[in-house]
Tab-separated table of C-alpha atoms in Angstrom:
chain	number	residue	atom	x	y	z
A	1	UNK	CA	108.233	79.511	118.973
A	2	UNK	CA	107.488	79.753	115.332
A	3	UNK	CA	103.631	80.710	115.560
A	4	UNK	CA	103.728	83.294	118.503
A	5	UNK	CA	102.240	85.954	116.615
A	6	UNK	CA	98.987	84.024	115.255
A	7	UNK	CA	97.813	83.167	119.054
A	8	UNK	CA	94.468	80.854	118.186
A	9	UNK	CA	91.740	82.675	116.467
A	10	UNK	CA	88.645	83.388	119.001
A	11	UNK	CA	86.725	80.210	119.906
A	12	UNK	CA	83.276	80.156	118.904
A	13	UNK	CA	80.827	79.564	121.263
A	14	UNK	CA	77.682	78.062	120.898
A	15	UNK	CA	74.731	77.980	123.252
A	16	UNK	CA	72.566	75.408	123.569
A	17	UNK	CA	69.037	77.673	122.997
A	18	UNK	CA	71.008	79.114	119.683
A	19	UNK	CA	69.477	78.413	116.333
A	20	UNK	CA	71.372	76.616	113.399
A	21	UNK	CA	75.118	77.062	113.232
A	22	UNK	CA	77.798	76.081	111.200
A	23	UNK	CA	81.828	74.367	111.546
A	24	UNK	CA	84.623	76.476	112.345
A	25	UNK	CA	85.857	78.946	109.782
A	26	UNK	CA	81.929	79.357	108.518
A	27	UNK	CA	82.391	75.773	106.632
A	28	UNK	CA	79.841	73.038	106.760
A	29	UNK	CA	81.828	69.956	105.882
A	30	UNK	CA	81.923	67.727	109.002
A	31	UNK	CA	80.304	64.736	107.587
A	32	UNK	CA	80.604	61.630	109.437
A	33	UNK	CA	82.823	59.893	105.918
A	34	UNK	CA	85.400	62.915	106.480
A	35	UNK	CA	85.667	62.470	110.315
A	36	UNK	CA	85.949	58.449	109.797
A	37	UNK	CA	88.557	59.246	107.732
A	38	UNK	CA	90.714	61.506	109.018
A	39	UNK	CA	89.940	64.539	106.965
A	40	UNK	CA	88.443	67.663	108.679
A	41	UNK	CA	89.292	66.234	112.392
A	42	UNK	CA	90.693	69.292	113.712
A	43	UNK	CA	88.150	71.411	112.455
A	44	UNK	CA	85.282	69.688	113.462
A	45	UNK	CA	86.648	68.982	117.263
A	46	UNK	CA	84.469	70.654	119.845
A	47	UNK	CA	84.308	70.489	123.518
A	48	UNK	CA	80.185	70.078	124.979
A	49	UNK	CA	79.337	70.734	128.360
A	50	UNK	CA	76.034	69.265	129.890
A	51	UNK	CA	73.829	70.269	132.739
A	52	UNK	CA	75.264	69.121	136.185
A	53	UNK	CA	73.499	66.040	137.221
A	54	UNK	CA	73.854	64.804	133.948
A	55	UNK	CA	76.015	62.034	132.853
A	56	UNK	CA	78.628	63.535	129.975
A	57	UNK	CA	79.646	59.507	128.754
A	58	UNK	CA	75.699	59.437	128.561
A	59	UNK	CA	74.753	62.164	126.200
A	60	UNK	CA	77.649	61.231	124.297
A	61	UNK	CA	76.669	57.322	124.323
A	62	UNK	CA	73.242	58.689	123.067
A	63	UNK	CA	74.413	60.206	119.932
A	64	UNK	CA	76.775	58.014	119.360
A	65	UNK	CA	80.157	59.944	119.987
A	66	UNK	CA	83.092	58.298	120.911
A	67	UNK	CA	84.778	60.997	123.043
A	68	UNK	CA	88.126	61.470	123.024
A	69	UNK	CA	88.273	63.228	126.538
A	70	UNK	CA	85.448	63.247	129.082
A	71	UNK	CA	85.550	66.261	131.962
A	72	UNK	CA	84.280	65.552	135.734
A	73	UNK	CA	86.033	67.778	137.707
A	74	UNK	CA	86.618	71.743	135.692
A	75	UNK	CA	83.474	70.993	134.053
A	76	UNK	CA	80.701	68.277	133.226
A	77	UNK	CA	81.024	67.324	129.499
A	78	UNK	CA	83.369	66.096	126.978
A	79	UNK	CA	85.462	67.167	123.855
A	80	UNK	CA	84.985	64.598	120.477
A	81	UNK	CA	84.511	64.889	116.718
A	82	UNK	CA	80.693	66.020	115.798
A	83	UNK	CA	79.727	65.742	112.205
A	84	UNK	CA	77.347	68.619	111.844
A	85	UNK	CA	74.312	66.223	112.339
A	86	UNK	CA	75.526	65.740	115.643
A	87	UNK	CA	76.333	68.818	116.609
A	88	UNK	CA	73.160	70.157	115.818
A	89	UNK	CA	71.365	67.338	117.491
A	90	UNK	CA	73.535	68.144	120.808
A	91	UNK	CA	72.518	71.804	120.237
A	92	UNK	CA	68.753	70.528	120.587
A	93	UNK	CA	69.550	68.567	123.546
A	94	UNK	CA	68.099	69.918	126.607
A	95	UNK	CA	71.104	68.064	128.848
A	96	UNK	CA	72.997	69.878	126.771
A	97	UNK	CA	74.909	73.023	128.572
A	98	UNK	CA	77.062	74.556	125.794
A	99	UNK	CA	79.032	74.157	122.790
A	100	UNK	CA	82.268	75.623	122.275
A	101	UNK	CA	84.831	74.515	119.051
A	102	UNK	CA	87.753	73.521	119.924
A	103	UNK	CA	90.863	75.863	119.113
A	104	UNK	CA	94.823	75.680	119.311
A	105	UNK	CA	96.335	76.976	122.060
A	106	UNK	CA	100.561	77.568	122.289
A	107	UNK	CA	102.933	77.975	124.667
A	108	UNK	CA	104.331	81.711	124.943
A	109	UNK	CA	108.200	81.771	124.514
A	110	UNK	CA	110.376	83.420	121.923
A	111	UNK	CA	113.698	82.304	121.522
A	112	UNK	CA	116.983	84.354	121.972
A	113	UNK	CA	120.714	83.924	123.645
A	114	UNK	CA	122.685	84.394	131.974
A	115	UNK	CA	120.218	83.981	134.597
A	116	UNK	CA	119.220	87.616	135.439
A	117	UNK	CA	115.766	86.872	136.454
A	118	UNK	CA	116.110	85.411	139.932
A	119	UNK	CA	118.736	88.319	140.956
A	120	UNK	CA	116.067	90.367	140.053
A	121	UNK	CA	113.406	89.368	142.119
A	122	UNK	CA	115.275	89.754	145.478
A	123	UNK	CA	116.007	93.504	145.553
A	124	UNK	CA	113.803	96.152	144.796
A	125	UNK	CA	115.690	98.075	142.620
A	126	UNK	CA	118.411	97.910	140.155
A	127	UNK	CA	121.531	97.471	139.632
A	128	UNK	CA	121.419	93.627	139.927
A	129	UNK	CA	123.515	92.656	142.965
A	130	UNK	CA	124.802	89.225	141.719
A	131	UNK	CA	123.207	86.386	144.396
A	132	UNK	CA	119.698	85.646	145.054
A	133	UNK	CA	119.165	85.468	148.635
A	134	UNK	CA	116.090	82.813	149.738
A	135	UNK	CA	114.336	82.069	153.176
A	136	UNK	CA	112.188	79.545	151.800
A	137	UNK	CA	112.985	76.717	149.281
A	138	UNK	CA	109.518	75.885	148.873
A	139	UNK	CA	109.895	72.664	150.434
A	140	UNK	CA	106.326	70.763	150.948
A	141	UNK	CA	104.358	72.329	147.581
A	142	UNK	CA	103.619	70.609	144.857
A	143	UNK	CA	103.907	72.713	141.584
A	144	UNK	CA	101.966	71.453	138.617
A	145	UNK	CA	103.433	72.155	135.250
A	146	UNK	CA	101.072	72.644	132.442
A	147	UNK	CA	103.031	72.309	129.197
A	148	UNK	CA	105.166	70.062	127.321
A	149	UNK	CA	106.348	67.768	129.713
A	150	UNK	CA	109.287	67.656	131.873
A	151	UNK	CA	112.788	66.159	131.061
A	152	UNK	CA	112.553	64.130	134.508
A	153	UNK	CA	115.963	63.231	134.559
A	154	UNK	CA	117.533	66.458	134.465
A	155	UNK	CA	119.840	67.418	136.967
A	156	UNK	CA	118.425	70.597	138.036
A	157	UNK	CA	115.487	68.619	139.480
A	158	UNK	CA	117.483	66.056	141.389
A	159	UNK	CA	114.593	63.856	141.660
A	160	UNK	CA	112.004	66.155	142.992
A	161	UNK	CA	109.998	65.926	138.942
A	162	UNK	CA	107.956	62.898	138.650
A	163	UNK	CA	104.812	62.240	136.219
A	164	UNK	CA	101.712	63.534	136.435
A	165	UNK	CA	99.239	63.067	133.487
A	166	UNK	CA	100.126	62.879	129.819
A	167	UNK	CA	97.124	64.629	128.069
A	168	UNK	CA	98.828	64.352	124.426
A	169	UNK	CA	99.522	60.727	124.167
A	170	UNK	CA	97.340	58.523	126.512
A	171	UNK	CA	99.257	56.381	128.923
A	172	UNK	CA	102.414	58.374	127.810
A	173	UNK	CA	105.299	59.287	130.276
A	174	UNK	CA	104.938	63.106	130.083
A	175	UNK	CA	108.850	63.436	129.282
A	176	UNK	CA	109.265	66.758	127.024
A	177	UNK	CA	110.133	67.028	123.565
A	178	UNK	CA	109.822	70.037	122.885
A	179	UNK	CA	112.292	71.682	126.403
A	180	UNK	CA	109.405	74.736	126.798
A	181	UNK	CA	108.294	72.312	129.911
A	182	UNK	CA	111.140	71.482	131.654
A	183	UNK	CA	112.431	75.319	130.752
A	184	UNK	CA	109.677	76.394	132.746
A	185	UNK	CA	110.083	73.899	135.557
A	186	UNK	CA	113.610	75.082	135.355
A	187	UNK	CA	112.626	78.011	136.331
A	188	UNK	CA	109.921	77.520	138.887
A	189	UNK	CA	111.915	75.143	140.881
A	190	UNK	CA	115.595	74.349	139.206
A	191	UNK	CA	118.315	73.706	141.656
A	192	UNK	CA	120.672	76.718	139.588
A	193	UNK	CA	118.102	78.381	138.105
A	194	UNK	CA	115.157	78.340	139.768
A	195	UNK	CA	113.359	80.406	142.438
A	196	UNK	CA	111.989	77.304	144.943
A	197	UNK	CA	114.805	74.868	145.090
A	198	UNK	CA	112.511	72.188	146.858
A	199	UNK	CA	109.630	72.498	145.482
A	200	UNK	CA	107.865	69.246	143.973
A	201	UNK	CA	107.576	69.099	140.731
A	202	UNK	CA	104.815	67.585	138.571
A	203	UNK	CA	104.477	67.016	134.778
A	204	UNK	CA	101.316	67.712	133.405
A	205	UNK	CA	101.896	67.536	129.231
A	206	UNK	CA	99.238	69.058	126.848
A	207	UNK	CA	100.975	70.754	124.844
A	208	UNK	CA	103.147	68.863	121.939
A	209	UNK	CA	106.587	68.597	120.565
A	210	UNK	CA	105.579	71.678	118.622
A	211	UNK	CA	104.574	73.502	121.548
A	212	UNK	CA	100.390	73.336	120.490
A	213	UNK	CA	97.816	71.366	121.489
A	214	UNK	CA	93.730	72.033	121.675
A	215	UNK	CA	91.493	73.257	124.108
A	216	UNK	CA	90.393	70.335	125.123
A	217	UNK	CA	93.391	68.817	125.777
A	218	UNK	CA	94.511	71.722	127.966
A	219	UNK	CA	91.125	70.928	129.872
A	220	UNK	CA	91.915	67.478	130.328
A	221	UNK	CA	95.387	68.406	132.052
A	222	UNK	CA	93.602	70.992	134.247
A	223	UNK	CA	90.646	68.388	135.274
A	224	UNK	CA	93.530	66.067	136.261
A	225	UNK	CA	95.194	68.721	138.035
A	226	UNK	CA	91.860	69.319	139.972
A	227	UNK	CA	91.183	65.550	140.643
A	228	UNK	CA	94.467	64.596	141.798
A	229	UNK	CA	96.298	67.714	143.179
A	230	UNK	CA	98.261	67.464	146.524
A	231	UNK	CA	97.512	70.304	149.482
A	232	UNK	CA	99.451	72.961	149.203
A	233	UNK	CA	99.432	73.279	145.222
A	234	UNK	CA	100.433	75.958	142.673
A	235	UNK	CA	99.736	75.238	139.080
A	236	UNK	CA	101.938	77.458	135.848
A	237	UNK	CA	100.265	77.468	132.851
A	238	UNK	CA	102.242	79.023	130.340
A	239	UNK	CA	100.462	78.641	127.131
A	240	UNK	CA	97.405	80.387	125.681
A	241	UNK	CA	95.314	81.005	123.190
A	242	UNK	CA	91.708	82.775	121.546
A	243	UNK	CA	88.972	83.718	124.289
A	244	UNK	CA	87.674	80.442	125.619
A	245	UNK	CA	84.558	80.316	128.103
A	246	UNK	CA	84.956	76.344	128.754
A	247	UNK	CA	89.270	77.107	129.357
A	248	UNK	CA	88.098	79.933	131.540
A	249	UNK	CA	85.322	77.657	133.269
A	250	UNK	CA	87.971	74.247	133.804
A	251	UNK	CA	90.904	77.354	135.025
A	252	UNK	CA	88.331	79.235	137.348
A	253	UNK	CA	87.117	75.433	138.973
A	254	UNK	CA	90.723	73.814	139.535
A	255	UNK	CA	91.364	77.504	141.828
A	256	UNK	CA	88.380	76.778	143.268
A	257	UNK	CA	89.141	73.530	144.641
A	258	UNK	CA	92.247	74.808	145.928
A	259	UNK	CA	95.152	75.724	143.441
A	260	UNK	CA	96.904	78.309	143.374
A	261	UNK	CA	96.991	79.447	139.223
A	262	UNK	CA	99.713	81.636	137.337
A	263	UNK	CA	99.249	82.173	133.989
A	264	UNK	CA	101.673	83.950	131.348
A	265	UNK	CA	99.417	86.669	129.829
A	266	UNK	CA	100.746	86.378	125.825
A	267	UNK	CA	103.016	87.859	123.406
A	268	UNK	CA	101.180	89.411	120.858
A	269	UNK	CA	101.737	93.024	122.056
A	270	UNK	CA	98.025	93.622	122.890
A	271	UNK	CA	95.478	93.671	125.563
A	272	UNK	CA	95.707	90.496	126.945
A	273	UNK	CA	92.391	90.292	128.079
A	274	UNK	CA	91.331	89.387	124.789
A	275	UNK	CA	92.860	85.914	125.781
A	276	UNK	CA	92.256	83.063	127.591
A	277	UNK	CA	93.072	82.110	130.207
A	278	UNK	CA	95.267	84.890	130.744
A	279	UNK	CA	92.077	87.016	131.429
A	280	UNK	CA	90.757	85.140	134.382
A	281	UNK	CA	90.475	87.397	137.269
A	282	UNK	CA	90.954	84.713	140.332
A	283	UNK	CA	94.447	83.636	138.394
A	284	UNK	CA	97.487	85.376	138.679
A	285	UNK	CA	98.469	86.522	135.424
A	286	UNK	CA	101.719	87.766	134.277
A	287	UNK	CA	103.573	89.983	131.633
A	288	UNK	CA	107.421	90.127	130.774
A	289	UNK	CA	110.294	92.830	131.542
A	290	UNK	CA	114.154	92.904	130.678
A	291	UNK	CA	116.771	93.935	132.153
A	292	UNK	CA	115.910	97.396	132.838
A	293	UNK	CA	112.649	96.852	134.536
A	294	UNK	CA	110.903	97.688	130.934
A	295	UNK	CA	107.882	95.751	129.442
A	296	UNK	CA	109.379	93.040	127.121
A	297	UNK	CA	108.727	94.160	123.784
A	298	UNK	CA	106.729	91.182	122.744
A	299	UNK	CA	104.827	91.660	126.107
A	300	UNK	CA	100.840	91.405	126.203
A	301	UNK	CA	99.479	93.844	129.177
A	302	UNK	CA	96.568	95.627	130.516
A	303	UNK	CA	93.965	95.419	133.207
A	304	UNK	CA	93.685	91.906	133.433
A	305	UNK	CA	97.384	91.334	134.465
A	306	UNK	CA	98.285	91.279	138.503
A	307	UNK	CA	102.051	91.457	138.168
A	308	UNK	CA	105.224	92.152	135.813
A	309	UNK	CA	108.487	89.591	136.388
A	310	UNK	CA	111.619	88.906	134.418
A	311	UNK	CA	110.805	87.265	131.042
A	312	UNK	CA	113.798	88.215	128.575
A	313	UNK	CA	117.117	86.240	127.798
A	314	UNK	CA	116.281	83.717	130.991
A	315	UNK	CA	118.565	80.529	131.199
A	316	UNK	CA	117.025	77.685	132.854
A	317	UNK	CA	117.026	73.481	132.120
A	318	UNK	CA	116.569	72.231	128.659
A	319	UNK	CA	115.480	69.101	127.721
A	320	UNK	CA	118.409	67.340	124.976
A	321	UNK	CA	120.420	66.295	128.338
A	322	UNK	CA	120.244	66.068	131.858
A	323	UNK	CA	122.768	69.136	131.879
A	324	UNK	CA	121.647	70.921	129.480
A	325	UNK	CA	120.066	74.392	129.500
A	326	UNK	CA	119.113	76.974	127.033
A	327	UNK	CA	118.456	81.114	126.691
A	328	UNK	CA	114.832	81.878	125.878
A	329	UNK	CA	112.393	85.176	126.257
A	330	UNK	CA	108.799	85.218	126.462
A	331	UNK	CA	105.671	85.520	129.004
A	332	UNK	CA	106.039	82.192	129.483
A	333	UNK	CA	109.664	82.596	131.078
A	334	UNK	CA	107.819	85.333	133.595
A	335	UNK	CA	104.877	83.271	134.340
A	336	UNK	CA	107.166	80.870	136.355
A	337	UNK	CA	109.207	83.341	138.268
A	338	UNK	CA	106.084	83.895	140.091
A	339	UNK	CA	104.636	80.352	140.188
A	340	UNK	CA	108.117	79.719	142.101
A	341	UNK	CA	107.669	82.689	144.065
A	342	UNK	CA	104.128	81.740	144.910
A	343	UNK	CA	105.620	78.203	146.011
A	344	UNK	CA	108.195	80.108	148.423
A	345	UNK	CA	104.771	81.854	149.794
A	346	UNK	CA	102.646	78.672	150.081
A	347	UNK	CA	105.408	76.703	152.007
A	348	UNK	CA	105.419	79.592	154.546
A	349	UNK	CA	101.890	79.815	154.917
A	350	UNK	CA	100.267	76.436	154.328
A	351	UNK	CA	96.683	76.031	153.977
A	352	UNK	CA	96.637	79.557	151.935
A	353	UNK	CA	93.899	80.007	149.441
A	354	UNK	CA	94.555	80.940	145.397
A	355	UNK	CA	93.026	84.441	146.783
A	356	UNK	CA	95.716	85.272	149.639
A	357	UNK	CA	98.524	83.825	147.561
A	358	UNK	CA	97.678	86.323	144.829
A	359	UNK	CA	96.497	89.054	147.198
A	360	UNK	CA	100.410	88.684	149.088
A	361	UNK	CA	102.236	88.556	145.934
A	362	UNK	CA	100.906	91.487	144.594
A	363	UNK	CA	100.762	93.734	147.961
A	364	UNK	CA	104.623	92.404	148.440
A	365	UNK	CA	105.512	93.424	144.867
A	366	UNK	CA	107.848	96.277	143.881
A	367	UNK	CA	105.315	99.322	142.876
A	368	UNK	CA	106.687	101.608	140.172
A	369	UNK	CA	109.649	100.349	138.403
A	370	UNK	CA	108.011	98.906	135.224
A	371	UNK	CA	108.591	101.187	131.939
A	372	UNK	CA	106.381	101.437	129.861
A	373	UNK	CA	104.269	98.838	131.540
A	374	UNK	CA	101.261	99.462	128.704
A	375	UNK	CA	97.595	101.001	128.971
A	376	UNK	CA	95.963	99.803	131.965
A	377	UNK	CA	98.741	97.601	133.634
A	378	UNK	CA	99.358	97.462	137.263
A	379	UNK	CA	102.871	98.816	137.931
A	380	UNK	CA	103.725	95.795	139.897
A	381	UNK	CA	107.348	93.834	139.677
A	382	UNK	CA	107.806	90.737	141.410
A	383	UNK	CA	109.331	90.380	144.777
A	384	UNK	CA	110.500	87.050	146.248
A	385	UNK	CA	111.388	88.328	150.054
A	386	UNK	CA	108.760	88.363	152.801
């Protein structure tokens, strides 16, 4: 992933009592003849939230913005193009919540060049014993994948990946052209090379075939999420980006209603609460090791982590053919260990809350064999037995 070290600069956030502001970046250039168009789109995107009660398609209608996603579920509000007319006169608007610009957010893999990761999971120490021994195949839980799509077709799914909700091209099929997606779904619930071999698998795309999207098209995949989930749901999010209050708001609702979150905590070598939404305390947020039980190199960490799993060199299913797979590293390769780990927990325990499927994971985990693990990081490593 080409732009893993610039994750998105921090979102600005704009209250609806503030006083005059200004675009992204400090500029003031969103005029409506540059959003028309096309110039300027990105940078004058924003997501509004409005007062609950309040009709978001309303307050939109009334200042004549043609949204290009509206938000019922995470939040109340919408994300669209504002010249700066019209975000000021939304600023002024007492229906008016808050006003965040919209940012990029990426997914969180590095590439590099056999599947260690689920060997490692089922022992509690090293050396690797070669197998990976299961009870549970997560059979009856749905696992919502938050990223590029999924290569539906591929083998390693055997029918159990189906289309969710395709956030980057409306009406689209949610296939993957990118292969972070289906890497990660791969890995969550692959028939070779993943950790719940039964688990359903849905494709949630927001992110594109580069592997970015915005804010508020993450929030659009979460609200669906939210609306439509199944009982019994885990959700992996393996992307991220700058510190976002509405992310962190849409993340915090869809556990809320009843879905179980893990979220790859970043690979920019720093604290990750500084990012969002790997810093959301009722998610289960996770950093990378190799090999040796050490902290991947490239490995965000800190307080707001919960728990350490495999992330380097992990083969899983690729999207250029329906046997294809492929060797990558990152936070994003960890984040799914667990989300198919969580699975294996749900499908034992049905009914369990976001709370007691983090709470278990991280009282079952292996307690100090992370190196180097990073200032403030829980010495937790993953572990798939109960």
């Amino acid at each position: 992933m080409k732009k893993l070290s610039a994750f998105a600069a921090a979102a600005l956030v704009l209250a609806a009592a503030c006083g005059d502001v200004t675009a992204p970046g400090g500029a003031s250039h969103c005029s409506r003849d540059n959003i028309a168009t096309g110039r300027n789109q990105a940078e004058c995107s924003y997501i509004v939230s409005v007062h609950d009660g309040i009709s978001p398609e309303a307050v939109a209608r009334d200042h004549g913005v043609m949204p290009h996603f509206v938000y019922h579920d995470v939040l109340h509000g919408f994300a669209g193009w504002l010249a700066d007319s019209t975000r000021d006169a939304l600023l002024a608007d007492p229906r008016v919540e808050m006003i965040e610009a919209d940012a990029m957010e990426f997914e969180q893999t590095i590439q590099s060049g056999a599947t260690w990761g689920i060997d490692r999971v089922d022992q509690r120490a090293l050396p690797l014993n070669g197998s990976y021994s299961y009870a549970s195949t997560g059979a009856g839980v749905t696992a919502y994948i938050i990223d590029t799509g999924i290569l539906l077709s591929h083998n390693e799914f055997g029918g159990r990946a189906v289309k969710g909700f395709d956030a980057v091209t409306p009406g689209g099929n949610a296939q993957d052209c990118n292969g972070h997606g289906t890497h990660v779904a791969g890995t969550v619930g692959g028939a070779t090379y993943g950790i719940a071999k039964a688990v359903k698998l849905v494709a949630v795309r927001v992110l594109n075939c580069a592997g970015s999207s915005t804010t508020s098209t993450v929030i659009a995949g979460v609200d669906w999420v939210t609306h439509n989930h199944a009982p019994n749901a885990v959700a992996n999010m393996s992307l991220g980006g700058g510190a976002s209050a509405m992310l962190d708001n849409a993340v915090a609702a869809s556990i809320a209603s009843g879905v179980t979150y893990v979220l790859a905590a970043g690979n920019s070598r720093v604290d990750a609460c500084g990012f969002s939404p790997a810093r959301l305390p009722a998610a289960i947020t996770v950093g990378a090791t190799d090999a040796t039980d050490t902290r991947a190199s490239f490995s965000n960490f800190g307080t707001c982590l919960d728990i350490f799993a495999p992330g380097v060199n992990i083969n899983a299913a690729w999207h250029t053919g329906t046997t294809t797979t492929h060797t990558i590293s990152g936070t994003s390769m960890a984040a799914p260990h667990v989300a198919g780990v969580a699975a294996l927990y749900v499908a034992s325990h049905p009914g369990a809350t976001p709370q007691q499927v983090r709470d278990a994971l991280v009282a079952n985990a292996t307690t100090g064999a992370v190196k180097n693990g990073g200032t403030g990081s829980p010495n937790t490593l993953l572990f798939s037995n109960y």
